Amino acid sequence: MLSAIAVPDLPEVAPGDDLAALIAAAVRESCDPPGLTGEDVLVIAHKVVSKAEGMVRSLREVAPGPRAIKLAREHGKDPRHVQIVLDESRALVRAARGVLICVTRHGFVCANAGVDASNVPAADTVLTLPRDPDASARRIRRRLRELTGTSPAVLITDSFGRAWRHGQVDVTIGCAGLAPLEDWRGRDDTTGRPLKATWIAVADELAAAADLARTKDGMQPVILIRGAGRNVVDEDGPGAAALIRPAAEDLFR
Amino acid sequence: MLSAIAVPDLPEVAPGDDLAALIAAAVRESCDPPGLTGEDVLVIAHKVVSKAEGMVRSLREVAPGPRAIKLAREHGKDPRHVQIVLDESRALVRAARGVLICVTRHGFVCANAGVDASNVPAADTVLTLPRDPDASARRIRRRLRELTGTSPAVLITDSFGRAWRHGQVDVTIGCAGLAPLEDWRGRDDTTGRPLKATWIAVADELAAAADLARTKDGMQPVILIRGAGRNVVDEDGPGAAALIRPAAEDLFR
């Protein structure tokens, strides 16, 4: 059985906070059974990681360049916000109907390069994605091990839209201690024929499952998933970088 | 808390089988707590629905046309298999590197129009997607209500690849009794600003969560999800058709 539960009673996170310590304390006090095991998966909305890492930018300190001003005019946006989106982007994949689909500097393809004006601490500020979400996940995992003696897998997630389908789903943008892809290629089905669905994006399925366990008001950023131990590994592993399809292999850029 | 558990002891499904009766019996006998409630979500891999509905085609009865023969030659495929893919497709979005990305006759965008040669009952046969997966979900739900007196939500799923990201995730191709999209547009975050992630593809997140609860050998096609009752509704609702982004609004076709 798989279970996903929102970790309760996390305080508002501020720059410099020891997020791992906050999570460890909350899990120790209020989850049932209490405490973490090395088979658990902690799924953390990037927003609290970005806050703890100080990934906040003030719109008042941004001087938009000509490209940002032009895009903002075409798409009805704040040019300072667009400048930050461009700062966070390696490339712009599509700009249409008020939507900027970007390749983030990490290589993720998403709207507005993940720059987010909701659930931020102050007016006229935006949150950006962590600079290196895989490194953030590894750091949180290492600190959890120091504090609790156990090494759950750590996933950092964001809500991304998709091509072809309406709505957003949570996906993994950083991970440590989890094999992000489960590879069944070469294995046979029950009748001896090769399996069709052979390469499963387990990390993204875990992100999606976690999102179902929280409300959307931004107060439940951390979800504890139990029953996914077969995907938890001792080494930190390749991280969410392994989920990125290189541009040269991608049919939809 | 959200939980997902594989429904055990389902027999191999054959054309004409009463799938709802098989599921109701299995849930009654072996899930804990036993039986279904109107807050439950049953997530069913399309393969058993397709089998029960006889959506099997024999390659030996297919006479490939010139387009199938040409595509098969270019992409190293069986021309009879390609012909079935074309029969199931409304359009071909991309054909490259041995992959045919199709718009199915329902409007879903996926590889090979969902035509699947694994876990099929006989050699030289393939399974296609149900003709109308939303109707299949409604039918199964209605039959479950007849048999058990309760109306869980019913989802029918398949594993789809994605643009931009490696690996497949399970998504919903048919549903009844579930609001497939949770709409937070217009609602505010905890600081009073509009929420960013405002339109959540709950049906697809449930499909992904369910996939984590099974092994991939094809013997656990039905997953029971509990704790998602806030998304279960009395009426059957718009179905998975509501998840399809119309071609005219899609930036990636």
Short mmCIF file of C-alpha atoms in Angstrom, two decimals:
data_model
loop_
_atom_site.label_atom_id
_atom_site.label_comp_id
_atom_site.label_asym_id
_atom_site.label_seq_id
_atom_site.Cartn_x
_atom_site.Cartn_y
_atom_site.Cartn_z
CA MET A 1 0.00 0.00 0.00
CA LEU A 2 1.10 3.50 -0.81
CA SER A 3 0.15 6.31 1.56
CA ALA A 4 0.68 10.06 1.38
CA ILE A 5 0.12 12.35 4.34
CA ALA A 6 0.62 16.08 4.72
CA VAL A 7 3.20 16.87 7.42
CA PRO A 8 1.32 19.19 9.78
CA ASP A 9 2.37 22.20 11.78
CA LEU A 10 5.25 23.47 9.71
CA PRO A 11 5.94 27.12 10.48
CA GLU A 12 6.28 29.78 7.78
CA VAL A 13 9.75 29.39 6.28
CA ALA A 14 12.16 32.32 6.08
CA PRO A 15 15.56 32.77 4.38
CA GLY A 16 18.26 30.86 6.21
CA ASP A 17 15.88 28.52 8.01
CA ASP A 18 17.04 24.95 8.56
CA LEU A 19 14.23 23.34 6.58
CA ALA A 20 15.39 19.80 7.34
CA ALA A 21 15.23 20.53 11.08
CA LEU A 22 11.73 21.99 10.77
CA ILE A 23 10.58 18.92 8.84
CA ALA A 24 12.25 16.45 11.19
CA ALA A 25 10.60 18.10 14.19
CA ALA A 26 7.17 18.15 12.56
CA VAL A 27 7.40 14.51 11.49
CA ARG A 28 8.63 13.46 14.94
CA GLU A 29 5.77 15.16 16.71
CA SER A 30 2.77 14.57 14.54
CA CYS A 31 3.05 11.77 12.01
CA ASP A 32 1.77 8.30 12.81
CA PRO A 33 3.90 6.27 13.17
CA PRO A 34 6.21 9.11 14.25
CA GLY A 35 9.64 9.73 12.83
CA LEU A 36 11.27 8.97 9.52
CA THR A 37 12.52 5.70 8.11
CA GLY A 38 14.96 5.01 5.32
CA GLU A 39 12.04 3.75 3.20
CA ASP A 40 10.12 7.03 3.35
CA VAL A 41 9.89 9.64 0.64
CA LEU A 42 9.60 13.29 1.64
CA VAL A 43 8.04 15.39 -1.09
CA ILE A 44 8.68 19.11 -0.63
CA ALA A 45 7.00 21.87 -2.64
CA HIS A 46 9.87 23.93 -4.05
CA LYS A 47 8.37 27.08 -2.63
CA VAL A 48 9.60 26.42 0.90
CA VAL A 49 13.01 25.37 -0.41
CA SER A 50 13.23 28.57 -2.45
CA LYS A 51 12.18 30.60 0.61
CA ALA A 52 14.73 28.94 2.86
CA GLU A 53 17.40 29.54 0.22
CA GLY A 54 16.39 33.19 -0.19
CA MET A 55 15.38 32.80 -3.85
CA VAL A 56 13.24 35.92 -3.67
CA ARG A 57 13.48 38.83 -6.06
CA SER A 58 11.94 42.23 -5.63
CA LEU A 59 10.28 43.66 -8.71
CA ARG A 60 11.38 47.12 -7.59
CA GLU A 61 15.03 46.20 -8.11
CA VAL A 62 14.57 44.99 -11.68
CA ALA A 63 15.38 47.13 -14.71
CA PRO A 64 13.71 45.36 -17.64
CA GLY A 65 15.63 45.19 -20.90
CA PRO A 66 14.21 45.75 -24.38
CA ARG A 67 13.27 42.08 -24.93
CA ALA A 68 11.37 41.93 -21.64
CA ILE A 69 9.60 45.19 -22.43
CA LYS A 70 8.59 43.92 -25.88
CA LEU A 71 7.35 40.53 -24.58
CA ALA A 72 5.49 42.19 -21.71
CA ARG A 73 3.73 44.52 -24.12
CA GLU A 74 2.78 41.64 -26.44
CA HIS A 75 1.49 39.43 -23.66
CA GLY A 76 0.00 41.85 -21.18
CA LYS A 77 2.57 41.25 -18.46
CA ASP A 78 4.67 43.26 -16.03
CA PRO A 79 8.02 43.88 -17.84
CA ARG A 80 9.93 43.48 -14.56
CA HIS A 81 8.35 40.06 -14.04
CA VAL A 82 9.18 39.10 -17.63
CA GLN A 83 12.79 40.21 -17.09
CA ILE A 84 13.08 37.84 -14.14
CA VAL A 85 11.55 35.05 -16.25
CA LEU A 86 14.17 35.69 -18.93
CA ASP A 87 16.92 35.78 -16.28
CA GLU A 88 15.78 32.31 -15.18
CA SER A 89 15.55 30.95 -18.73
CA ARG A 90 18.00 29.28 -21.04
CA ALA A 91 15.56 29.58 -23.95
CA LEU A 92 12.03 30.61 -24.77
CA VAL A 93 10.15 27.69 -26.40
CA ARG A 94 6.84 29.43 -27.11
CA ALA A 95 5.36 32.85 -26.38
CA ALA A 96 1.66 32.90 -27.18
CA ARG A 97 -1.64 33.90 -25.66
CA GLY A 98 -0.04 35.47 -22.60
CA VAL A 99 1.97 32.34 -21.83
CA LEU A 100 5.76 32.14 -21.86
CA ILE A 101 6.93 28.53 -22.11
CA CYS A 102 10.59 28.50 -21.14
CA VAL A 103 13.52 26.19 -20.74
CA THR A 104 14.76 27.01 -17.25
CA ARG A 105 18.47 27.30 -16.61
CA HIS A 106 18.25 23.77 -15.20
CA GLY A 107 16.68 22.49 -18.43
CA PHE A 108 13.05 22.09 -17.32
CA VAL A 109 10.36 23.20 -19.75
CA CYS A 110 7.58 25.09 -18.00
CA ALA A 111 5.54 28.29 -17.97
CA ASN A 112 7.34 31.45 -16.80
CA ALA A 113 10.49 29.49 -15.92
CA GLY A 114 8.85 28.63 -12.61
CA VAL A 115 8.84 32.25 -11.45
CA ASP A 116 5.94 32.54 -9.03
CA ALA A 117 4.15 35.54 -7.52
CA SER A 118 1.77 33.57 -5.27
CA ASN A 119 2.46 32.60 -1.68
CA VAL A 120 5.42 34.97 -1.49
CA PRO A 121 6.21 36.79 1.72
CA ALA A 122 5.99 40.39 0.48
CA ALA A 123 4.16 42.37 -2.16
CA ASP A 124 6.14 43.11 -5.34
CA THR A 125 8.33 40.07 -4.81
CA VAL A 126 8.49 36.79 -6.70
CA LEU A 127 9.99 33.42 -5.91
CA THR A 128 12.29 31.66 -8.35
CA LEU A 129 13.13 27.98 -8.47
CA PRO A 130 16.10 26.84 -6.35
CA ARG A 131 19.38 27.42 -8.15
CA ASP A 132 20.19 23.69 -8.18
CA PRO A 133 17.20 21.68 -6.91
CA ASP A 134 19.08 18.37 -7.00
CA ALA A 135 21.76 19.89 -4.78
CA SER A 136 19.05 21.25 -2.49
CA ALA A 137 17.51 17.79 -2.20
CA ARG A 138 20.90 16.24 -1.44
CA ARG A 139 21.60 18.89 1.19
CA ILE A 140 18.23 18.39 2.91
CA ARG A 141 18.70 14.63 2.84
CA ARG A 142 22.19 14.87 4.34
CA ARG A 143 20.93 17.16 7.09
CA LEU A 144 18.00 14.82 7.83
CA ARG A 145 20.49 12.00 8.22
CA GLU A 146 22.53 14.11 10.68
CA LEU A 147 19.42 14.97 12.67
CA THR A 148 17.52 11.69 12.62
CA GLY A 149 19.99 8.99 11.70
CA THR A 150 17.83 7.98 8.73
CA SER A 151 17.96 8.86 5.05
CA PRO A 152 14.54 9.13 3.46
CA ALA A 153 14.41 10.03 -0.20
CA VAL A 154 13.88 13.77 -0.71
CA LEU A 155 11.94 15.16 -3.69
CA ILE A 156 11.46 18.82 -4.55
CA THR A 157 8.43 19.53 -6.74
CA ASP A 158 6.62 22.18 -8.71
CA SER A 159 3.31 22.32 -10.60
CA PHE A 160 3.86 22.23 -14.36
CA GLY A 161 1.39 22.43 -17.24
CA ARG A 162 1.63 19.86 -20.00
CA ALA A 163 1.44 19.80 -23.77
CA TRP A 164 -1.84 18.37 -25.10
CA ARG A 165 -3.66 18.12 -21.77
CA HIS A 166 -5.44 20.66 -19.62
CA GLY A 167 -4.43 21.38 -16.05
CA GLN A 168 -1.23 21.17 -14.09
CA VAL A 169 0.34 18.23 -12.30
CA ASP A 170 3.15 18.27 -9.80
CA VAL A 171 6.46 16.99 -11.11
CA THR A 172 9.88 16.50 -9.56
CA ILE A 173 12.54 19.15 -10.14
CA GLY A 174 15.02 17.92 -7.56
CA CYS A 175 15.63 14.58 -5.90
CA ALA A 176 18.07 12.62 -3.80
CA GLY A 177 17.89 9.01 -2.70
CA LEU A 178 15.39 7.95 -5.32
CA ALA A 179 15.81 6.25 -8.67
CA PRO A 180 13.76 8.79 -10.66
CA LEU A 181 13.07 6.39 -13.51
CA GLU A 182 12.14 2.73 -13.09
CA ASP A 183 13.46 0.83 -16.04
CA TRP A 184 11.55 -2.21 -17.22
CA ARG A 185 13.02 -2.18 -20.69
CA GLY A 186 14.04 -5.65 -21.70
CA ARG A 187 11.71 -7.25 -19.17
CA ASP A 188 8.78 -9.36 -20.32
CA ASP A 189 5.12 -9.24 -19.49
CA THR A 190 3.18 -12.16 -18.07
CA THR A 191 2.84 -13.72 -21.51
CA GLY A 192 6.54 -13.43 -22.32
CA ARG A 193 6.26 -10.45 -24.68
CA PRO A 194 8.20 -7.24 -24.07
CA LEU A 195 6.44 -4.75 -21.83
CA LYS A 196 5.08 -1.62 -23.46
CA ALA A 197 5.28 0.82 -20.56
CA THR A 198 8.90 0.22 -19.89
CA TRP A 199 10.40 3.34 -18.42
CA ILE A 200 8.36 4.81 -15.63
CA ALA A 201 8.93 8.32 -14.30
CA VAL A 202 8.47 7.24 -10.70
CA ALA A 203 9.68 10.56 -9.31
CA ASP A 204 6.97 12.42 -11.20
CA GLU A 205 4.31 9.91 -10.16
CA LEU A 206 5.36 10.46 -6.54
CA ALA A 207 5.15 14.23 -6.99
CA ALA A 208 1.62 13.83 -8.37
CA ALA A 209 0.56 11.51 -5.56
CA ALA A 210 1.89 13.96 -2.97
CA ASP A 211 -0.07 16.83 -4.46
CA LEU A 212 -3.30 14.92 -3.83
CA ALA A 213 -2.55 14.82 -0.11
CA ARG A 214 -2.47 18.58 0.38
CA THR A 215 -4.81 21.46 0.10
CA LYS A 216 -3.77 24.17 -2.32
CA ASP A 217 -3.63 27.10 0.09
CA GLY A 218 0.10 26.74 0.38
CA MET A 219 0.18 25.67 4.01
CA GLN A 220 1.05 22.00 3.45
CA PRO A 221 4.30 22.10 1.55
CA VAL A 222 5.69 18.79 2.81
CA ILE A 223 4.16 15.38 2.16
CA LEU A 224 5.39 12.10 3.62
CA ILE A 225 4.92 9.10 1.30
CA ARG A 226 5.17 5.59 2.68
CA GLY A 227 5.10 2.36 0.71
CA ALA A 228 7.40 3.46 -2.09
CA GLY A 229 10.49 1.97 -0.50
CA ARG A 230 11.38 -0.10 -3.52
CA ASN A 231 12.39 3.14 -5.27
CA VAL A 232 14.41 4.56 -2.38
CA VAL A 233 18.15 4.01 -2.71
CA ASP A 234 21.13 4.59 -0.44
CA GLU A 235 23.11 6.74 -2.84
CA ASP A 236 21.67 10.11 -3.77
CA GLY A 237 21.56 9.08 -7.43
CA PRO A 238 21.31 11.11 -10.63
CA GLY A 239 18.61 13.48 -9.38
CA ALA A 240 15.78 15.04 -11.35
CA ALA A 241 18.29 16.04 -14.01
CA ALA A 242 17.84 12.49 -15.30
CA LEU A 243 14.20 13.30 -16.08
CA ILE A 244 15.09 16.01 -18.56
CA ARG A 245 14.79 14.96 -22.19
CA PRO A 246 17.67 16.62 -24.04
CA ALA A 247 16.55 19.17 -26.64
CA ALA A 248 18.17 17.16 -29.43
CA GLU A 249 15.95 14.14 -28.59
CA ASP A 250 12.79 16.14 -28.01
CA LEU A 251 10.18 16.23 -30.77
CA PHE A 252 8.24 19.09 -29.15
CA ARG A 253 10.44 22.16 -28.84
CA MET B 1 -4.29 10.81 4.17
CA LEU B 2 -4.34 9.39 0.69
CA SER B 3 -3.87 5.64 0.24
CA ALA B 4 -3.59 3.49 -2.85
CA ILE B 5 -3.80 -0.29 -2.72
CA ALA B 6 -3.71 -2.89 -5.48
CA VAL B 7 -6.92 -4.92 -5.57
CA PRO B 8 -5.70 -8.51 -5.29
CA ASP B 9 -6.89 -11.74 -6.85
CA LEU B 10 -8.47 -10.48 -10.03
CA PRO B 11 -8.71 -13.27 -12.59
CA GLU B 12 -7.51 -12.90 -16.18
CA VAL B 13 -10.15 -10.89 -18.03
CA ALA B 14 -11.74 -12.19 -21.26
CA PRO B 15 -14.10 -10.58 -23.80
CA GLY B 16 -17.59 -10.22 -22.41
CA ASP B 17 -16.53 -10.49 -18.75
CA ASP B 18 -18.43 -8.41 -16.24
CA LEU B 19 -15.44 -6.40 -15.05
CA ALA B 20 -17.42 -4.49 -12.42
CA ALA B 21 -18.57 -7.78 -10.86
CA LEU B 22 -15.01 -9.12 -10.80
CA ILE B 23 -13.80 -5.93 -9.12
CA ALA B 24 -16.66 -5.80 -6.63
CA ALA B 25 -16.00 -9.39 -5.58
CA ALA B 26 -12.26 -8.84 -5.22
CA VAL B 27 -12.72 -5.67 -3.19
CA ARG B 28 -15.33 -7.34 -0.97
CA GLU B 29 -13.11 -10.28 -0.20
CA SER B 30 -9.70 -8.85 0.21
CA CYS B 31 -9.48 -5.10 0.81
CA ASP B 32 -9.23 -3.70 4.30
CA PRO B 33 -11.69 -2.30 5.21
CA PRO B 34 -13.67 -4.50 2.82
CA GLY B 35 -16.13 -3.20 0.27
CA LEU B 36 -16.48 0.05 -1.59
CA THR B 37 -17.67 3.43 -0.40
CA GLY B 38 -18.96 6.40 -2.34
CA GLU B 39 -15.74 8.25 -1.45
CA ASP B 40 -13.47 5.69 -3.08
CA VAL B 41 -11.74 6.00 -6.43
CA LEU B 42 -11.20 2.85 -8.49
CA VAL B 43 -8.36 3.25 -10.97
CA ILE B 44 -8.44 0.65 -13.73
CA ALA B 45 -5.66 0.07 -16.27
CA HIS B 46 -7.35 0.32 -19.66
CA LYS B 47 -5.95 -3.02 -20.67
CA VAL B 48 -8.52 -5.01 -18.70
CA VAL B 49 -11.31 -2.73 -19.93
CA SER B 50 -10.14 -3.23 -23.52
CA LYS B 51 -9.98 -6.99 -22.96
CA ALA B 52 -13.47 -7.13 -21.46
CA GLU B 53 -14.76 -5.07 -24.37
CA GLY B 54 -13.04 -7.27 -26.95
CA MET B 55 -10.80 -4.47 -28.25
CA VAL B 56 -8.34 -7.01 -29.67
CA ARG B 57 -7.13 -7.06 -33.26
CA SER B 58 -5.28 -9.83 -34.96
CA LEU B 59 -2.34 -8.75 -37.09
CA ARG B 60 -3.15 -11.62 -39.47
CA GLU B 61 -6.40 -9.97 -40.47
CA VAL B 62 -4.85 -6.61 -41.32
CA ALA B 63 -4.05 -5.57 -44.90
CA PRO B 64 -1.73 -2.56 -44.53
CA GLY B 65 -2.28 0.34 -46.92
CA PRO B 66 0.45 2.31 -48.70
CA ARG B 67 0.83 4.88 -45.91
CA ALA B 68 1.27 2.18 -43.28
CA ILE B 69 3.77 0.36 -45.47
CA LYS B 70 5.77 3.56 -46.02
CA LEU B 71 5.77 4.53 -42.32
CA ALA B 72 6.66 0.98 -41.29
CA ARG B 73 9.62 0.97 -43.67
CA GLU B 74 10.84 4.37 -42.44
CA HIS B 75 10.53 3.47 -38.76
CA GLY B 76 11.38 -0.21 -38.66
CA LYS B 77 7.92 -1.38 -37.68
CA ASP B 78 5.45 -4.08 -38.67
CA PRO B 79 3.23 -2.53 -41.38
CA ARG B 80 0.17 -4.35 -40.03
CA HIS B 81 0.79 -2.84 -36.58
CA VAL B 82 1.22 0.60 -38.15
CA GLN B 83 -2.05 0.16 -40.06
CA ILE B 84 -3.89 -0.47 -36.78
CA VAL B 85 -2.20 2.60 -35.27
CA LEU B 86 -3.43 4.67 -38.22
CA ASP B 87 -6.92 3.16 -37.88
CA GLU B 88 -6.93 4.34 -34.26
CA SER B 89 -5.63 7.82 -35.11
CA ARG B 90 -7.28 11.05 -36.06
CA ALA B 91 -3.91 12.58 -36.93
CA LEU B 92 -0.20 11.88 -36.80
CA VAL B 93 1.59 14.60 -34.80
CA ARG B 94 5.17 13.42 -35.24
CA ALA B 95 6.88 10.44 -36.81
CA ALA B 96 10.53 10.31 -35.89
CA ARG B 97 13.14 7.93 -34.54
CA GLY B 98 10.80 4.95 -34.66
CA VAL B 99 8.12 6.75 -32.65
CA LEU B 100 4.66 7.60 -33.97
CA ILE B 101 3.02 10.30 -31.86
CA CYS B 102 -0.67 10.25 -32.71
CA VAL B 103 -3.90 11.98 -31.87
CA THR B 104 -6.21 9.09 -31.04
CA ARG B 105 -9.76 9.11 -32.32
CA HIS B 106 -10.74 10.29 -28.83
CA GLY B 107 -8.31 13.22 -29.05
CA PHE B 108 -5.54 11.98 -26.76
CA VAL B 109 -1.96 12.58 -27.89
CA CYS B 110 0.25 9.54 -27.29
CA ALA B 111 2.66 7.10 -28.88
CA ASN B 112 1.17 4.54 -31.28
CA ALA B 113 -2.38 5.74 -30.54
CA GLY B 114 -2.32 3.51 -27.46
CA VAL B 115 -2.06 0.31 -29.52
CA ASP B 116 -0.32 -2.20 -27.32
CA ALA B 117 1.27 -5.55 -28.04
CA SER B 118 2.23 -6.41 -24.45
CA ASN B 119 0.07 -8.34 -22.01
CA VAL B 120 -2.26 -9.46 -24.79
CA PRO B 121 -3.86 -12.88 -24.68
CA ALA B 122 -2.53 -14.30 -27.97
CA ALA B 123 0.49 -13.95 -30.23
CA ASP B 124 0.04 -11.68 -33.25
CA THR B 125 -2.71 -9.73 -31.53
CA VAL B 126 -2.74 -6.19 -30.17
CA LEU B 127 -5.02 -4.34 -27.80
CA THR B 128 -6.48 -0.97 -28.70
CA LEU B 129 -7.89 1.63 -26.33
CA PRO B 130 -11.59 1.33 -25.46
CA ARG B 131 -13.77 2.89 -28.13
CA ASP B 132 -15.17 5.44 -25.66
CA PRO B 133 -13.31 5.25 -22.33
CA ASP B 134 -15.58 7.78 -20.62
CA ALA B 135 -18.60 5.65 -21.56
CA SER B 136 -16.74 2.56 -20.30
CA ALA B 137 -16.10 4.29 -16.96
CA ARG B 138 -19.74 5.32 -16.66
CA ARG B 139 -20.88 1.80 -17.48
CA ILE B 140 -18.58 0.22 -14.90
CA ARG B 141 -19.68 2.77 -12.31
CA ARG B 142 -23.36 2.14 -12.98
CA ARG B 143 -22.82 -1.61 -12.70
CA LEU B 144 -20.89 -1.20 -9.44
CA ARG B 145 -23.81 0.77 -8.05
CA GLU B 146 -26.20 -2.03 -9.07
CA LEU B 147 -23.99 -4.63 -7.45
CA THR B 148 -22.85 -2.85 -4.30
CA GLY B 149 -25.24 0.03 -3.73
CA THR B 150 -22.33 2.49 -3.77
CA SER B 151 -20.88 4.67 -6.50
CA PRO B 152 -17.13 5.06 -6.26
CA ALA B 153 -15.46 7.18 -8.90
CA VAL B 154 -14.08 5.09 -11.77
CA LEU B 155 -10.94 6.05 -13.69
CA ILE B 156 -9.51 4.27 -16.72
CA THR B 157 -5.82 4.89 -17.30
CA ASP B 158 -2.94 4.33 -19.67
CA SER B 159 0.79 5.04 -19.55
CA PHE B 160 1.73 7.99 -21.77
CA GLY B 161 5.08 9.55 -22.54
CA ARG B 162 5.44 13.31 -22.22
CA ALA B 163 7.04 16.11 -24.16
CA TRP B 164 10.25 17.44 -22.58
CA ARG B 165 10.59 14.77 -19.88
CA HIS B 166 11.86 11.21 -19.93
CA GLY B 167 9.73 8.29 -18.91
CA GLN B 168 6.03 7.56 -18.88
CA VAL B 169 3.41 8.37 -16.31
CA ASP B 170 -0.09 7.00 -16.03
CA VAL B 171 -2.83 9.41 -17.05
CA THR B 172 -6.61 9.18 -17.13
CA ILE B 173 -8.32 8.42 -20.44
CA GLY B 174 -11.79 7.75 -19.05
CA CYS B 175 -13.57 8.75 -15.89
CA ALA B 176 -16.94 8.89 -14.20
CA GLY B 177 -17.85 10.36 -10.84
CA LEU B 178 -14.78 12.52 -10.53
CA ALA B 179 -14.19 16.18 -11.26
CA PRO B 180 -11.11 15.65 -13.46
CA LEU B 181 -9.83 19.19 -12.96
CA GLU B 182 -9.83 21.06 -9.65
CA ASP B 183 -10.27 24.72 -10.36
CA TRP B 184 -8.65 27.20 -7.97
CA ARG B 185 -8.65 30.04 -10.45
CA GLY B 186 -9.85 33.20 -8.81
CA ARG B 187 -9.01 31.92 -5.34
CA ASP B 188 -6.29 33.58 -3.30
CA ASP B 189 -3.28 32.22 -1.54
CA THR B 190 -2.58 32.67 2.17
CA THR B 191 -1.25 36.16 1.56
CA GLY B 192 -4.26 37.25 -0.48
CA ARG B 193 -2.56 37.06 -3.88
CA PRO B 194 -3.95 34.92 -6.72
CA LEU B 195 -2.74 31.34 -6.68
CA LYS B 196 -0.34 30.31 -9.40
CA ALA B 197 -1.14 26.61 -9.71
CA THR B 198 -4.80 27.13 -10.25
CA TRP B 199 -6.13 24.33 -12.35
CA ILE B 200 -5.07 20.92 -11.15
CA ALA B 201 -5.46 17.79 -13.27
CA VAL B 202 -6.59 15.71 -10.31
CA ALA B 203 -7.62 12.78 -12.50
CA ASP B 204 -4.09 12.50 -13.88
CA GLU B 205 -2.53 12.83 -10.42
CA LEU B 206 -4.77 9.98 -9.24
CA ALA B 207 -3.72 7.87 -12.23
CA ALA B 208 -0.06 8.50 -11.36
CA ALA B 209 -0.59 7.70 -7.68
CA ALA B 210 -2.33 4.45 -8.60
CA ASP B 211 0.54 3.36 -10.80
CA LEU B 212 2.89 3.51 -7.81
CA ALA B 213 0.77 0.96 -5.98
CA ARG B 214 1.20 -1.81 -8.54
CA THR B 215 3.96 -3.88 -9.98
CA LYS B 216 4.43 -3.61 -13.71
CA ASP B 217 3.92 -7.24 -14.63
CA GLY B 218 0.35 -6.52 -15.60
CA MET B 219 -1.28 -8.57 -12.87
CA GLN B 220 -2.54 -5.64 -10.76
CA PRO B 221 -4.75 -3.68 -13.12
CA VAL B 222 -7.09 -2.25 -10.48
CA ILE B 223 -6.09 0.12 -7.70
CA LEU B 224 -8.34 1.38 -4.92
CA ILE B 225 -7.59 4.93 -3.78
CA ARG B 226 -8.99 6.20 -0.51
CA GLY B 227 -8.77 9.72 0.86
CA ALA B 228 -9.59 11.53 -2.38
CA GLY B 229 -13.26 11.84 -1.56
CA ARG B 230 -13.28 15.61 -2.01
CA ASN B 231 -12.95 15.02 -5.76
CA VAL B 232 -15.64 12.31 -6.01
CA VAL B 233 -19.00 13.61 -7.19
CA ASP B 234 -22.46 12.09 -7.53
CA GLU B 235 -22.95 12.86 -11.19
CA ASP B 236 -20.68 11.14 -13.68
CA GLY B 237 -19.36 14.51 -14.86
CA PRO B 238 -17.54 15.54 -18.04
CA GLY B 239 -15.15 12.60 -18.10
CA ALA B 240 -11.55 12.54 -19.26
CA ALA B 241 -12.64 14.35 -22.42
CA ALA B 242 -12.39 17.50 -20.29
CA LEU B 243 -8.64 16.88 -19.95
CA ILE B 244 -8.00 17.17 -23.68
CA ARG B 245 -6.56 20.50 -24.77
CA PRO B 246 -8.16 21.35 -28.11
CA ALA B 247 -5.70 21.44 -31.00
CA ALA B 248 -6.47 25.11 -31.64
CA GLU B 249 -5.33 26.01 -28.10
CA ASP B 250 -2.32 23.70 -28.08
CA LEU B 251 1.10 25.22 -28.66
CA PHE B 252 2.77 21.83 -29.15
CA ARG B 253 1.26 20.03 -32.13
#
